[in-house]
CSV table of C-alpha atoms in Angstrom, one decimal:
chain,number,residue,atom,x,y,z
H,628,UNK,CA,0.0,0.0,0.0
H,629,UNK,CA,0.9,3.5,-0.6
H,630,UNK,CA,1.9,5.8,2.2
H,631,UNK,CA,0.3,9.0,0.9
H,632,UNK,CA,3.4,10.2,-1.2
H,633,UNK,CA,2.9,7.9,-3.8
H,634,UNK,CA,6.1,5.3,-2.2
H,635,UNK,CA,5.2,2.0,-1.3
H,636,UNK,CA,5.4,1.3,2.2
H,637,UNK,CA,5.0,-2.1,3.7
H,638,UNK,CA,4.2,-2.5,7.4
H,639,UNK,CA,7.1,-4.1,9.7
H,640,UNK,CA,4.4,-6.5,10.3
H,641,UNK,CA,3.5,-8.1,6.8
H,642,UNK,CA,6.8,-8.9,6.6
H,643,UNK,CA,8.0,-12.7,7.8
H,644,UNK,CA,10.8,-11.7,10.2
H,645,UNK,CA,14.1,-13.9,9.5
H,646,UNK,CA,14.5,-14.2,13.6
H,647,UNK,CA,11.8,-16.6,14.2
H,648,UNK,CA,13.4,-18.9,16.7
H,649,UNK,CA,13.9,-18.4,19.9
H,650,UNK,CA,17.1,-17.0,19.7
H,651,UNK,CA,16.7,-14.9,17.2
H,652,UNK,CA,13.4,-13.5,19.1
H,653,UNK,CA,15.5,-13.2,22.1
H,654,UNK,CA,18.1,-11.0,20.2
H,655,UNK,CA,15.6,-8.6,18.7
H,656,UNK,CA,13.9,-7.9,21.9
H,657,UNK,CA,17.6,-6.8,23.5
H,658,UNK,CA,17.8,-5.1,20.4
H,659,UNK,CA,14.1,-3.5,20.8
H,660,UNK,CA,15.3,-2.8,24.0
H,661,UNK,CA,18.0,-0.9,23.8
H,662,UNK,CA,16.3,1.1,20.6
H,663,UNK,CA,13.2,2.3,22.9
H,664,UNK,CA,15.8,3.2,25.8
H,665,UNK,CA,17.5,5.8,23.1
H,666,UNK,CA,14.4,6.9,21.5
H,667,UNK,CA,12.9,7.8,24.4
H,668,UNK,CA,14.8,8.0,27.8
H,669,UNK,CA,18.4,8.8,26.4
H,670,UNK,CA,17.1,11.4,23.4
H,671,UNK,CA,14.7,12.8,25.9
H,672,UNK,CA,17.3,13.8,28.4
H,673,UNK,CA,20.1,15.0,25.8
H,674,UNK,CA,17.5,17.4,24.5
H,675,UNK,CA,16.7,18.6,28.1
H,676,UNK,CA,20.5,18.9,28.8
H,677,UNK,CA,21.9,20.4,25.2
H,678,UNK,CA,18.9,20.7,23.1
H,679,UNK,CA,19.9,20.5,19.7
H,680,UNK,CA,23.7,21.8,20.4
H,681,UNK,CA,25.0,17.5,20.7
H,682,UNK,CA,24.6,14.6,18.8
H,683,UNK,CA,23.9,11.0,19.7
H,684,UNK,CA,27.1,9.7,18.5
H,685,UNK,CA,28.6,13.1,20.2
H,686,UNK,CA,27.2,12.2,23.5
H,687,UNK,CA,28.1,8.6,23.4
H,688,UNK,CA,31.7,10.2,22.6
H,689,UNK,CA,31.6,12.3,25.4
H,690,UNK,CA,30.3,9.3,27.4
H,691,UNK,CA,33.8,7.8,26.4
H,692,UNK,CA,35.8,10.2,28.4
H,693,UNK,CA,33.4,10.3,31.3
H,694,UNK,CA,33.6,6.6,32.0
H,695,UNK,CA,36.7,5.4,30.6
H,696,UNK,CA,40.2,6.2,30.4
H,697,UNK,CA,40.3,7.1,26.6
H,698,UNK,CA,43.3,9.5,26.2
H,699,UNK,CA,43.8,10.3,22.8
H,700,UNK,CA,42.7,10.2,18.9
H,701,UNK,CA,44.0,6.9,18.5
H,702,UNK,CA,42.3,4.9,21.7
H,703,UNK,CA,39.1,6.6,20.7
H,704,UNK,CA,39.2,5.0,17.6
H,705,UNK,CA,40.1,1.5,18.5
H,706,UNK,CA,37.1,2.2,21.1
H,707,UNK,CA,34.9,3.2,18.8
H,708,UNK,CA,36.3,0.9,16.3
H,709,UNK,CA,36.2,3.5,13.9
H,710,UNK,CA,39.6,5.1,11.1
H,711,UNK,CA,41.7,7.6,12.9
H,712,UNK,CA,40.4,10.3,10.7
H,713,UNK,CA,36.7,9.9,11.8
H,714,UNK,CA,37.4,10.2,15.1
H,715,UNK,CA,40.2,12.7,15.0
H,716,UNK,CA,37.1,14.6,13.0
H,717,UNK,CA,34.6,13.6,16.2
H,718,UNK,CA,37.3,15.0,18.8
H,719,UNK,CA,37.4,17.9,16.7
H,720,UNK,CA,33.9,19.0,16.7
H,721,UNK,CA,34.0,18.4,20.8
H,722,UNK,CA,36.5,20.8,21.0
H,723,UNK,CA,35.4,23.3,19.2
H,724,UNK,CA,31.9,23.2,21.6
H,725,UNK,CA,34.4,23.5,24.4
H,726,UNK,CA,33.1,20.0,25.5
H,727,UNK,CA,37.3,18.3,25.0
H,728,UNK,CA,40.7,20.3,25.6
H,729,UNK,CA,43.2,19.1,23.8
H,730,UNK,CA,46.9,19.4,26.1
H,731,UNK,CA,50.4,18.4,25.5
H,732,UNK,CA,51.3,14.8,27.3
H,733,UNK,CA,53.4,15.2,30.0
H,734,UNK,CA,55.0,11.8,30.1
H,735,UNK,CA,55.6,12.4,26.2
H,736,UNK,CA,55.2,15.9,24.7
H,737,UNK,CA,55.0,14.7,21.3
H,738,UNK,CA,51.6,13.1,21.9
H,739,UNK,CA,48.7,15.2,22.7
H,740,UNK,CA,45.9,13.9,25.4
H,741,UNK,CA,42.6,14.8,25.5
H,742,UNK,CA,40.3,15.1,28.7
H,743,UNK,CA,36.5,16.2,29.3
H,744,UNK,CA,36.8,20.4,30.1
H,745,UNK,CA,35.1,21.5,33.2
H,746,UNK,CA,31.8,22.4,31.2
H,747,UNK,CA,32.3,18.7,29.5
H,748,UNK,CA,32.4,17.0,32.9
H,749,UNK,CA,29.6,19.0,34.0
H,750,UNK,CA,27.5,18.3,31.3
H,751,UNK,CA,28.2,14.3,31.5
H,752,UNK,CA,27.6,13.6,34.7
H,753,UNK,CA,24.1,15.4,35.1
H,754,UNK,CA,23.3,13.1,32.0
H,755,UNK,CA,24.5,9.9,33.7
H,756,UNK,CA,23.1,10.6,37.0
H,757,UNK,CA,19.6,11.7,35.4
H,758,UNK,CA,20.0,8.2,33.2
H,759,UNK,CA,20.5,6.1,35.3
H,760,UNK,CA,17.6,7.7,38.0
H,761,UNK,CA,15.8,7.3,35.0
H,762,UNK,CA,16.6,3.8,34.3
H,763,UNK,CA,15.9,2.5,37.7
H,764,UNK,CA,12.6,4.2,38.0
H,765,UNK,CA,11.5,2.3,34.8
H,766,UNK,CA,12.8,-1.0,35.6
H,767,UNK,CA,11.7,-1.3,39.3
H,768,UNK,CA,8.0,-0.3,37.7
H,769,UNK,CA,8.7,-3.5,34.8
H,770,UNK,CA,7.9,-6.3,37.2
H,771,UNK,CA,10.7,-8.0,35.3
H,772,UNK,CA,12.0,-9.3,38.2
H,773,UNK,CA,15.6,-9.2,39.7
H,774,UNK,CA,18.1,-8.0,37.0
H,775,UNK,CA,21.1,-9.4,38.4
H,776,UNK,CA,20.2,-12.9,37.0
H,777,UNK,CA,18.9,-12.0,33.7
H,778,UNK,CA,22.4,-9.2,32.9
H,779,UNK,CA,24.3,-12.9,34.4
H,780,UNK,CA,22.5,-14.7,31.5
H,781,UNK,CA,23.0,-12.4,28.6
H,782,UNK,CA,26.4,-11.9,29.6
H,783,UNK,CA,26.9,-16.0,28.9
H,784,UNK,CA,25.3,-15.7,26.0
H,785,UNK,CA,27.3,-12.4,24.7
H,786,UNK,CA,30.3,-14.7,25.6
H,787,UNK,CA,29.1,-17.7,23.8
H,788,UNK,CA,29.0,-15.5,20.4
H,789,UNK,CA,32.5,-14.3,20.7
H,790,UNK,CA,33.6,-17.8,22.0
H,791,UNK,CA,32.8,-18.9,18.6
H,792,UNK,CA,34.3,-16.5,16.8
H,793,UNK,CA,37.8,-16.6,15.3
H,794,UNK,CA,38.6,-12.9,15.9
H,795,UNK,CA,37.1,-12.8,19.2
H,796,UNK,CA,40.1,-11.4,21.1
H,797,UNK,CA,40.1,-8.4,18.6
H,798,UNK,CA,36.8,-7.6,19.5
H,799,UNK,CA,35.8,-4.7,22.1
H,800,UNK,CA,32.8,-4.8,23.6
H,801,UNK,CA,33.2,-1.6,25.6
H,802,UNK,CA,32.6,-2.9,28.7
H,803,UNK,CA,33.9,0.2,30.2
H,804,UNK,CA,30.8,2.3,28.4
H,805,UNK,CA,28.1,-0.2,29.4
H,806,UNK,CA,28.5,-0.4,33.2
H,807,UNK,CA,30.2,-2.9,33.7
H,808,UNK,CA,33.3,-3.5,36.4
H,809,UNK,CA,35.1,-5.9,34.7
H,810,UNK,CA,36.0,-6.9,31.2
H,811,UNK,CA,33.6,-9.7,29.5
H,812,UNK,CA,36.5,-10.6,27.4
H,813,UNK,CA,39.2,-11.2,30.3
H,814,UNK,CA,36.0,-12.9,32.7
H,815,UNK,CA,35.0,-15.5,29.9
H,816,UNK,CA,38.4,-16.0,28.3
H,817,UNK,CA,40.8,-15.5,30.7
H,818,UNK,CA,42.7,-13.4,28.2
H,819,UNK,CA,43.4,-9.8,27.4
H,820,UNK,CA,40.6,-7.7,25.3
H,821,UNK,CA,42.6,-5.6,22.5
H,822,UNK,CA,41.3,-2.2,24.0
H,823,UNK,CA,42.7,-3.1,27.1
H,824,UNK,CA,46.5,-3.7,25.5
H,825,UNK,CA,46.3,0.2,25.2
H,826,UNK,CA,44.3,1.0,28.4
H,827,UNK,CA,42.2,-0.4,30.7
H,828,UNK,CA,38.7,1.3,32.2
H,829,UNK,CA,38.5,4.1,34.5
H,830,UNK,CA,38.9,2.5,38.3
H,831,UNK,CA,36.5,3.4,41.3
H,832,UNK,CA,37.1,6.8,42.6
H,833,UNK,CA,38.9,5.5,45.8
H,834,UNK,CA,41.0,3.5,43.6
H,835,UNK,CA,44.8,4.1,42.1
H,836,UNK,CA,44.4,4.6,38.3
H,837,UNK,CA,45.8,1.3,36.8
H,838,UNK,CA,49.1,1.3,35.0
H,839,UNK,CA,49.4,0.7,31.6
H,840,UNK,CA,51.4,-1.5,29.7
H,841,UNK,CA,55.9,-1.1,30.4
H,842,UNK,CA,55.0,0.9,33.9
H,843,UNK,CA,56.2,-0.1,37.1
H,844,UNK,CA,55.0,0.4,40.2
H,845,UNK,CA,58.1,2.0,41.5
């Protein structure tokens, strides 16, 4: 049928879904999921926050720095998996807004870092603390049950799919990003994650920052 404009348009549900076991159904409702959260609770608060000044993909990237230890162009590209030119054209934009400062390294001056300014961290954390205030209202009014179990399931699951692929140690799931405390890779593997050979998560405030790889404690 036509949708008024003369182009054909073909409701998602006359069309046989190619997910029709239970697997499949189980992966597009974490998929549905995670859609409805951004349409609704994550768009509705960056629109509160910024209005129309940030992105999505901006405030994921800003996200990034808040919660992980991301210090330059090229870790937020092997984050984001993503070229160096795309995200060295990201960073740039973030800048600009006054959201990233760029600064000289001071372990190694020919390498810049980059770090959330004042108005940056300010911005970020008001989002996370209204997400996840958010988040937790909706979820204790699901009747879904306790969530520990069910994140324990889909987190044997998420480790079944990379356990059968060949490339799996190359694979990031930004762990860091999604709340976890741990890396998925290192629980269900016992072996490094590739984001973590150039740094690892941002540690509990209390904590020491970890050291990175060729450091020593003394």
């Amino acid at each position: 049928m036509e949708n008024g404009t003369g182009v054909l348009f073909v409701s998602p549900g006359l069309r046989e879904s190619p997910l029709r076991n239970p697997a499949g159904q189980l992966l597009g409702a974490a998929r549905i999921l995670c859609l409805a959260v951004q349409e609704t609770v994550e768009s509705k608060l960056q629109q509160d926050l910024a209005g129309d000044r940030l992105s999505h993909s901006q405030w994921k990237l800003l996200e990034i720095f808040a919660t992980t230890a991301v210090g330059n162009v090229t870790e937020v590209a092997a984050y984001q998996g993503v070229s160096t030119a795309a995200a060295s054209k990201a960073v740039d934009r973030l800048v600009r807004l006054n959201l990233l400062a760029r600064a000289e390294d001071p372990s190694d001056r020919r390498h810049i870092r980059l770090s959330l300014t004042v108005e940056g961290r300010t911005l970020t954390a008001e989002y996370l603390e209204r997400l996840n205030r958010k988040l937790a209202e909706i979820f204790a009014s699901a009747d879904a049950g306790p969530l520990a179990p069910l994140r324990e399931a889909l987190d044997k699951l998420t480790a079944s799919v990379l356990g059968a692929a060949s490339n799996a140690s190359q694979i990031c799931v930004q762990c860091g990003l999604n709340g976890r405390e741990s890396c998925l890779m290192e629980d269900a593997f016992a072996r490094e994650c590739l984001f973590h050979a150039v740094h690892r998560p941002l540690p509990p405030a209390n904590e020491d920052p970890p050291m990175r790889r060729g450091e020593s404690a003394g």
